[in-house]
Coordinates of C-alpha atoms and ligand atoms in Angstrom, one line a residue:
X22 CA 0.0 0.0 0.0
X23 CA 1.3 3.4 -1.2
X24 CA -1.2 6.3 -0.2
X25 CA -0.7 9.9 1.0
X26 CA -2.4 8.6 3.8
X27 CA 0.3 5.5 4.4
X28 CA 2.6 7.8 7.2
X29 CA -0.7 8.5 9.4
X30 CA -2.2 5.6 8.8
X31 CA 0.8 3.4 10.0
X32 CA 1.2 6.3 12.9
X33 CA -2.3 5.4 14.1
X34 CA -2.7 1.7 13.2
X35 CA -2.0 0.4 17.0
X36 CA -4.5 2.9 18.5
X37 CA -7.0 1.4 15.9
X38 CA -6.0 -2.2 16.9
X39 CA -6.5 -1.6 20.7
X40 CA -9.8 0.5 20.0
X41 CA -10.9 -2.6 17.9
X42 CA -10.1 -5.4 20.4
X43 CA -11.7 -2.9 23.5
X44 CA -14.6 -2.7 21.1
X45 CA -14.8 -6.6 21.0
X46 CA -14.4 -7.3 24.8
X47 CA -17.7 -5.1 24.7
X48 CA -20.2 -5.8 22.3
X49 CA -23.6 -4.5 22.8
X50 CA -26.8 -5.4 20.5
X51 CA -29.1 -3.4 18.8
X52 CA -30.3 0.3 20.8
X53 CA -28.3 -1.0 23.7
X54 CA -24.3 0.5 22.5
X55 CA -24.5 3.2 25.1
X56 CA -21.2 2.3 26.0
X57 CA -19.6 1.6 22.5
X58 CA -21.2 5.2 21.4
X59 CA -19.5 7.0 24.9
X60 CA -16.2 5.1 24.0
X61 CA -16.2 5.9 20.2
X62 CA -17.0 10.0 20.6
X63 CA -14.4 9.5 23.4
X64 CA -11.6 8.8 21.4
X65 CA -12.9 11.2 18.1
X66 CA -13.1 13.6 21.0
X67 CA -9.9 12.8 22.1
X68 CA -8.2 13.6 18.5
X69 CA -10.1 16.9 18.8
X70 CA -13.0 15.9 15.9
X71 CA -16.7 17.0 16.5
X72 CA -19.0 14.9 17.7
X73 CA -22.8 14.7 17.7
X74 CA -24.3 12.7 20.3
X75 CA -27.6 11.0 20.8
X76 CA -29.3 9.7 17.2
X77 CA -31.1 7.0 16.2
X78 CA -32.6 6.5 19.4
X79 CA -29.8 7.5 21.4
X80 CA -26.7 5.8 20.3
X81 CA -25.8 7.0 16.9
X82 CA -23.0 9.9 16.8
X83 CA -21.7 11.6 14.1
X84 CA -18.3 12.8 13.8
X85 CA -17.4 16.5 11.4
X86 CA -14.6 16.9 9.6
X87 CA -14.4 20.2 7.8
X88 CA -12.0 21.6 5.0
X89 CA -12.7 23.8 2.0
X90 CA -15.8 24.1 0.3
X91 CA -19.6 23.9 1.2
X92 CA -19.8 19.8 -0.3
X93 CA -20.7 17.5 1.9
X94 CA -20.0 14.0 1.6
X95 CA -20.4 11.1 4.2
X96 CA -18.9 7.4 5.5
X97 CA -20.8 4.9 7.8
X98 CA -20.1 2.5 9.9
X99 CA -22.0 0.4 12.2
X100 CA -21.6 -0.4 15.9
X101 CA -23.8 -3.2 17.1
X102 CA -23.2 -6.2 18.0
X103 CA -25.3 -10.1 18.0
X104 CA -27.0 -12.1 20.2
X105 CA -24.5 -15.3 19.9
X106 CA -22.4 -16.5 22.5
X107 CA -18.3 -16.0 21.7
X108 CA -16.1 -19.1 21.3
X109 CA -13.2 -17.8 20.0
X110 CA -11.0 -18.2 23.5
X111 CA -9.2 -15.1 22.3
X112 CA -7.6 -12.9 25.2
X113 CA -9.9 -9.8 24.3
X114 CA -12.7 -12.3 23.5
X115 CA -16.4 -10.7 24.5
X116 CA -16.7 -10.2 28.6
X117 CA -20.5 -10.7 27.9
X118 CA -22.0 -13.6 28.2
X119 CA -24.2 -14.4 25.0
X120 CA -23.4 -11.3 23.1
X121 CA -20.7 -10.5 20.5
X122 CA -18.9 -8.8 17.8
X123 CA -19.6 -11.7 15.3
X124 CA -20.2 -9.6 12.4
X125 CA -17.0 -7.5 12.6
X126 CA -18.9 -4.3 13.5
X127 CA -15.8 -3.3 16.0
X128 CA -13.6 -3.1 12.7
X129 CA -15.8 -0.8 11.2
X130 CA -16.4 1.7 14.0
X131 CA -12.2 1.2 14.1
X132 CA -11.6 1.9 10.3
X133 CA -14.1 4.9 11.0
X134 CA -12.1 6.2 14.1
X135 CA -8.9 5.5 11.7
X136 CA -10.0 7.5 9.1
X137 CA -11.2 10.4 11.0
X138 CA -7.8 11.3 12.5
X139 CA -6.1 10.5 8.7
X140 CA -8.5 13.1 7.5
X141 CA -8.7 15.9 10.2
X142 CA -4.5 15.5 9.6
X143 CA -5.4 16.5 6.3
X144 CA -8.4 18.9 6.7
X145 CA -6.1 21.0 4.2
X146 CA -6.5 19.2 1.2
X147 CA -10.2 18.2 1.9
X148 CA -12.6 20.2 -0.4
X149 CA -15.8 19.8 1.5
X150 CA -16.9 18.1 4.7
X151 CA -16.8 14.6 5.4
X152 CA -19.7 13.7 8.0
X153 CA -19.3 10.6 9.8
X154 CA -21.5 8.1 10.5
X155 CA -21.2 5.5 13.7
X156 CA -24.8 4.3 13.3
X157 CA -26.7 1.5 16.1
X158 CA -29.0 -1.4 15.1
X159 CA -27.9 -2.4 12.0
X160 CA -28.4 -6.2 12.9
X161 CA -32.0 -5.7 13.1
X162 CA -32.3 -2.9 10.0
X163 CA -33.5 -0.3 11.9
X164 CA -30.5 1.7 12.5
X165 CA -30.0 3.6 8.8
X166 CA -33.5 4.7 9.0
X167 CA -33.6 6.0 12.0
X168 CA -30.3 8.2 11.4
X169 CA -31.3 9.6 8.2
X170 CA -34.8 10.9 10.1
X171 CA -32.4 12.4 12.6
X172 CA -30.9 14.5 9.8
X173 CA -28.0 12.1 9.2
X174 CA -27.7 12.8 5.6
X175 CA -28.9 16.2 5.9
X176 CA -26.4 18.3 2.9
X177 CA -24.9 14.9 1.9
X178 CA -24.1 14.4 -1.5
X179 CA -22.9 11.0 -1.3
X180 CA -22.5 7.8 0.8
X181 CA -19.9 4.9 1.1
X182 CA -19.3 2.5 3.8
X183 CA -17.7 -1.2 3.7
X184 CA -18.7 -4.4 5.0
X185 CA -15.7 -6.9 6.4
X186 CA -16.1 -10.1 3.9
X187 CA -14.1 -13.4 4.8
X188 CA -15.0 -14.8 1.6
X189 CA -12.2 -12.5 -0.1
X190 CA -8.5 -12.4 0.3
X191 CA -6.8 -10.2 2.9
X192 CA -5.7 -6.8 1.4
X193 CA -8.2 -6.8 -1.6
X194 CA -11.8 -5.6 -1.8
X195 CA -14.9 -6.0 -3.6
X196 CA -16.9 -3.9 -5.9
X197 CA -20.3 -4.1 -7.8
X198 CA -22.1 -1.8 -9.6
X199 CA -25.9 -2.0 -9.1
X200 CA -27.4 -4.7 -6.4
X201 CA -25.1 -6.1 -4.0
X202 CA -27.2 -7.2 -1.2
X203 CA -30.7 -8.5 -0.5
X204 CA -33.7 -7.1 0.9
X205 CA -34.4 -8.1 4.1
X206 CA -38.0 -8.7 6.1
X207 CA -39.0 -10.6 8.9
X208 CA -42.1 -12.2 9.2
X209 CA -43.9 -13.2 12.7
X210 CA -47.1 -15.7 12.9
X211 CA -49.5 -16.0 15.7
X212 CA -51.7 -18.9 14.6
X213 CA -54.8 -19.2 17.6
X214 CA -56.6 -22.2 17.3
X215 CA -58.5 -23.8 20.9
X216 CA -56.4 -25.5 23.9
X217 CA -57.8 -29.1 24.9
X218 CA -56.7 -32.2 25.7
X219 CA -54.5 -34.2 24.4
X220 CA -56.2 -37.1 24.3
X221 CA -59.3 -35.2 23.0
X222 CA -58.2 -33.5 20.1
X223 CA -61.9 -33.1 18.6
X224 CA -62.9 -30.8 21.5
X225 CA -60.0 -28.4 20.1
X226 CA -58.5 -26.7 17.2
X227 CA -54.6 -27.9 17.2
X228 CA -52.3 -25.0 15.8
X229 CA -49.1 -27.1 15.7
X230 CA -50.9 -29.0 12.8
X231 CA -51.6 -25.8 11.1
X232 CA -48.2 -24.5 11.9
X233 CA -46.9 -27.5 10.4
X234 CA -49.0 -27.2 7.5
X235 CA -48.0 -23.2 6.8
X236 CA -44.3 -23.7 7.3
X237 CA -44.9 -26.6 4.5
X238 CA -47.1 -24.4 1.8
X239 CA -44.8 -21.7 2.8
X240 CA -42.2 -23.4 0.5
X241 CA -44.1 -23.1 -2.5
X242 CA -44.0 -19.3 -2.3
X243 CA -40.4 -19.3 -4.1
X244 CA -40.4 -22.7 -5.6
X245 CA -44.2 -21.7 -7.5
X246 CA -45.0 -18.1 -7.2
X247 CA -41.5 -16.1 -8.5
X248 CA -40.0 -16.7 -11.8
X249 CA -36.8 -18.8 -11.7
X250 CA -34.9 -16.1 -12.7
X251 CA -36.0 -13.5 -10.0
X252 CA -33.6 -14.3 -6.5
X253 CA -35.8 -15.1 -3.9
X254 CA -35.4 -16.9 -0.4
X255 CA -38.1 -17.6 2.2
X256 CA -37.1 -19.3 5.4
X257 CA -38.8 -20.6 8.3
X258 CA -36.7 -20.1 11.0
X259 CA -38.1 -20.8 14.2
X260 CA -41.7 -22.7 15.1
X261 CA -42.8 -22.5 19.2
X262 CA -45.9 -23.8 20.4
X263 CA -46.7 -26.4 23.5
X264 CA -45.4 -27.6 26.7
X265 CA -46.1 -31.1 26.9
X266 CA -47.2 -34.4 25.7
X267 CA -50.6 -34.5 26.3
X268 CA -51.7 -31.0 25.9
X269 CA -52.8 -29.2 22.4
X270 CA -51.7 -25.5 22.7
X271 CA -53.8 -22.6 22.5
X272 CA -51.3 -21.0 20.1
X273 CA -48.2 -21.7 17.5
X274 CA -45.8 -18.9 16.5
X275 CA -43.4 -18.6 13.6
X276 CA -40.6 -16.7 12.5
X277 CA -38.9 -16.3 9.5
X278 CA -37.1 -14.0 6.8
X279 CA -37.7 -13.0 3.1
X280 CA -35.0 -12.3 1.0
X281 CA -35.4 -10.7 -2.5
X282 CA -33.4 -8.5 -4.9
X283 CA -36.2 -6.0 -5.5
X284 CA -38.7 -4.4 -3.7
X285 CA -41.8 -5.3 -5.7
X286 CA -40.6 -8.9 -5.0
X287 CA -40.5 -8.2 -1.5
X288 CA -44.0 -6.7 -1.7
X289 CA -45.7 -9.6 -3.3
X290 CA -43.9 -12.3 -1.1
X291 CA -45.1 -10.7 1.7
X292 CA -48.8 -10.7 0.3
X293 CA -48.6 -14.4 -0.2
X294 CA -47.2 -15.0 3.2
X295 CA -50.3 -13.0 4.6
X296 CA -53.0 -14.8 2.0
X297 CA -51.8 -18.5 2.3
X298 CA -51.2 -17.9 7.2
X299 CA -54.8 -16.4 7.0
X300 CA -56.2 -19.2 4.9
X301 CA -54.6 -22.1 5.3
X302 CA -55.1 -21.2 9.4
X303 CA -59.6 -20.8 8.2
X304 CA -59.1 -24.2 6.6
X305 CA -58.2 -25.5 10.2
X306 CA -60.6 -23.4 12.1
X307 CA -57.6 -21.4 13.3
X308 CA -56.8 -17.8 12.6
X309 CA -53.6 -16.0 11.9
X310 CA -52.3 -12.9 12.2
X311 CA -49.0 -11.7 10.5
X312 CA -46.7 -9.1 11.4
X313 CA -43.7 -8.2 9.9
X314 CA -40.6 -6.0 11.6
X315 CA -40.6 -2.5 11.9
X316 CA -38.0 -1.7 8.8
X317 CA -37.7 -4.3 6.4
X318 CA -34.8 -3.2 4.8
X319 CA -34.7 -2.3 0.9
X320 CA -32.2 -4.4 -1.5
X321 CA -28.9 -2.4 -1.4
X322 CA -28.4 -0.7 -4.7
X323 CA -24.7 0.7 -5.9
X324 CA -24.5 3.8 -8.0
X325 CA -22.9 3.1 -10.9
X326 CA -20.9 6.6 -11.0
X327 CA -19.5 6.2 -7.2
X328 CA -18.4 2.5 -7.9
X329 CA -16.6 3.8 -10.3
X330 CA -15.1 6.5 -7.6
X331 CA -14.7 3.4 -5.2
X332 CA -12.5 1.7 -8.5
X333 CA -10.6 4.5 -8.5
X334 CA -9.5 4.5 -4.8
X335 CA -9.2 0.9 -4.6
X336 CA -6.6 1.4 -8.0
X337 CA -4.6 4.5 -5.9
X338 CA -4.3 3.1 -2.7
X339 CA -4.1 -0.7 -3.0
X340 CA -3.7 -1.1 -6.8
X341 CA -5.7 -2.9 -9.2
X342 CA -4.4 -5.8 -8.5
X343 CA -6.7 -5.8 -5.2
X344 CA -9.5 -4.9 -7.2
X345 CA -12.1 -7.6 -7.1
X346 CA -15.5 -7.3 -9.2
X347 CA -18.0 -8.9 -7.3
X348 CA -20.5 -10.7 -9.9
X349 CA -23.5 -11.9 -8.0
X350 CA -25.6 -10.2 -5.3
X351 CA -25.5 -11.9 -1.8
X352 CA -28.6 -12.8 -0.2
X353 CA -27.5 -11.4 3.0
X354 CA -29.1 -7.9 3.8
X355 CA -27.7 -4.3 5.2
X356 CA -29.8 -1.6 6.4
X357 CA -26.9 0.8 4.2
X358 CA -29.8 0.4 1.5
X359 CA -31.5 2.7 2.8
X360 CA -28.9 5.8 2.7
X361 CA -28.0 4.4 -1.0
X362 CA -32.2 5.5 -1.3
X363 CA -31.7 9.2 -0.1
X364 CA -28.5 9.8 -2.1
X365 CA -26.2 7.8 -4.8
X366 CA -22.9 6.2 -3.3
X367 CA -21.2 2.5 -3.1
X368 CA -20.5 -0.2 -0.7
X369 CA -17.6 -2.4 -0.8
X370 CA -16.6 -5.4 0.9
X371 CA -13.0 -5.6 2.6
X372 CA -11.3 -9.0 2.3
X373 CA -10.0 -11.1 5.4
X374 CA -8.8 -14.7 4.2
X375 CA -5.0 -15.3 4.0
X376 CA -5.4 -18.6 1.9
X377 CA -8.0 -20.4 0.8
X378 CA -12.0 -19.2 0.5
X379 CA -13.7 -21.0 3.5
X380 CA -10.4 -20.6 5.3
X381 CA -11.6 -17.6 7.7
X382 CA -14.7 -18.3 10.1
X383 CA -17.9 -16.6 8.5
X384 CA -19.5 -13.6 9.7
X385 CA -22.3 -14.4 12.6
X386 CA -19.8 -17.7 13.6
X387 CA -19.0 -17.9 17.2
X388 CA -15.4 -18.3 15.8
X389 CA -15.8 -15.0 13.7
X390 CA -13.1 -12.2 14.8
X391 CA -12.0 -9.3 12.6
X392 CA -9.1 -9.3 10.8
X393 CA -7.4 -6.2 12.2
X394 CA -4.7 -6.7 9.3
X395 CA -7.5 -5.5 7.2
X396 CA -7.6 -2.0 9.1
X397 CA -4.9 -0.1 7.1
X398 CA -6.8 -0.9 3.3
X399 CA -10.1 -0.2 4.5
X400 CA -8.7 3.6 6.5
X401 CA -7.1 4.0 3.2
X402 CA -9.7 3.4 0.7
X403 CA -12.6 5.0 2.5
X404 CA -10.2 8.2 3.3
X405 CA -9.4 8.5 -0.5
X406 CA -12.7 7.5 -1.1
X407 CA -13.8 10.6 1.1
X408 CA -12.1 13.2 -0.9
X409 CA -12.3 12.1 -4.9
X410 CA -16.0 11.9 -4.0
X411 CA -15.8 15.7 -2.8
X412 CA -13.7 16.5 -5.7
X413 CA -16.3 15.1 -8.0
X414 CA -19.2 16.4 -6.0
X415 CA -17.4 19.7 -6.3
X416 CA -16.4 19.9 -10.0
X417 CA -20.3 19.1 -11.5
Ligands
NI11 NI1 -22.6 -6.8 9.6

């Protein structure tokens, strides 16, 4: 790597690491980061960058850095953390029992933190603003909303952010114009039926049967309803009903997630999901009632014109060699989509594996830790990114 950022960067790089693995040995899930959001403004505050306090809810911040120019460009990372117990035995493993940094979160807010202090060092040579954004709840979707009605991309031309990907090589990263992640949206099913007796199963209406049936016709959504050539995943991922042997239930929940590539996709899976719970559960004397989650989150679409900025700060810093087109979309969603709605911009995914694909535990594994090798080519591409963007904001 060979960037006007390489001095600072290299200067910085162990107050990154440290921040990363303190980050780890704290993870905190979705609304809950109060104390990843004090210890990130912390150490901005610390380097003497601007931070707001308080969004999305309370634990969103966004950090200012100002140069030349009224443009306004903006970075993101996210800050949350899962629900998963850790098993990675690592000294700076997670001191919380059943939570941790499985998605590499703590990286991002890192690389953020990184390339704040690279580019307050050169506020000089920055041609705009660069706002940016440490944003909660991105696990469950509802972060990116959330900050953008808090005025998060309030004067923002454009967006970028990055994504830690162990399915790439260390020091590269991945590009794709248009779609490059899924929609997302959760479905929840309350089927009601009538509690009885085991033994007397005609004196009650028995909801695991219907639940049994739904979760079956619920496969022939994708399989019989979308055209083969439209991506499309429904999954059933949890069934609770009962507590015994020889009672039939009052109720019977499931859970499960849609993924599509388009929104109108989205839309008409979850119109099936309603029409086949509502009467399949009529057929059975049941009812159901569906609900899905508070932000199901849009397909994540990639501006052609910024990917092509994103190319060109891959090329500078890394070289093309590192440059990897990505060719398919994933089926794995990120609530960035909806910032890429509001204003054009690209996300790119940073590569972790030193050998082989499949090499490096995969993001959400309780093996999963971030590859903090990966910090210096994700500082320097985001803090190039920052300013060709403001150079091309600025020259249109
Ligand atoms: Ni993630």
């Amino acid at each position: 790597m060979n960037t006007r950022f390489s001095a600072s960067i290299a200067r910085h790089l162990p107050d990154l690491m440290a921040l990363r693995r303190e980050l780890h040995t704290h993870p905190e899930i979705a609304f809950e980061e109060q104390w990843t959001s004090a210890r990130l403004a912390a150490f901005l505050e610390a380097s003497g960058i601007a931070v707001e306090r308080g969004l999305a809810r309370g634990t969103g911040l966004i950090a200012t850095i100002k140069g030349r120019g009224d443009r306004t460009v903006a970075l993101r990372a996210d800050i949350d953390a899962l629900p998963i117990h850790e098993e990675t035995g690592l000294p700076y493993a997670s001191k919380i029992p059943g939570r941790m940094h499985a998605c590499g979160h703590d990286g991002h807010a890192s690389i953020l933190c990184g390339v704040a202090r690279v580019l307050q060092e050169h506020a000089a040579e920055l041609p705009g603003t660069v706002k940016l954004l440490f944003q909660p709840a991105e696990e469950i979707t509802s972060g990116a909303p959330l900050m953008i009605k808090d005025g998060a991309l309030k004067d923002v031309s454009a967006i970028f952010g990055l994504h830690g990907w162990p399915e790439l090589p260390l020091g590269h990263v991945g590009v794709r114009n248009g779609c490059l992640m899924a929609s997302t949206c959760n479905f929840f099913i309350e089927i009601t039926g009538r509690g009885s007796h085991g033994a007397n199963p005609g004196a009650g209406i028995d909801p695991v049967v219907v639940a049994a049936h739904l979760t079956t016709a619920l496969q022939a959504v994708v399989s019989r309803e979308t055209n083969p050539w439209e991506a499309a995943v429904l999954t059933v991922g949890k069934i609770e009903a009962g507590t015994t042997t020889n009672i039939i239930p009052e109720t019977a929940r499931l859970e499960g997630t849609v993924r599509t590539l388009s929104k109108p996709l989205q839309d008409r899976i979850r119109a099936a999901i309603v029409r086949m719970a509502e009467n399949i559960a009529a057929a059975f004397r049941a009812t159901a009632k569906v609900r899905f989650n508070e932000f199901p989150c849009p397909p994540l679409h990639n501006d052609p014109a910024m990917t092509d900025l994103a190319r060109t700060a891959i090329d500078e810093t890394l070289g093309r060699e590192k440059r990897i087109e990505i060719t398919h979309a994933t089926m794995g969603g990120e609530d960035f989509a909806y910032y890429l709605e509001q204003v054009p911009g690209s996300f790119v995914f940073l590569g972790f594996h030193n050998g082989t694909e499949g090499s490096y535990p995969l993001l959400h594994n309780p093996r999963f830790d971030f590859n903090d090798a990966a910090i210096p080519s994700g500082v320097a591409v985001l803090a190039e990114l920052a300013i060709r963007s403001l150079e091309s904001v600025a020259g249109r």
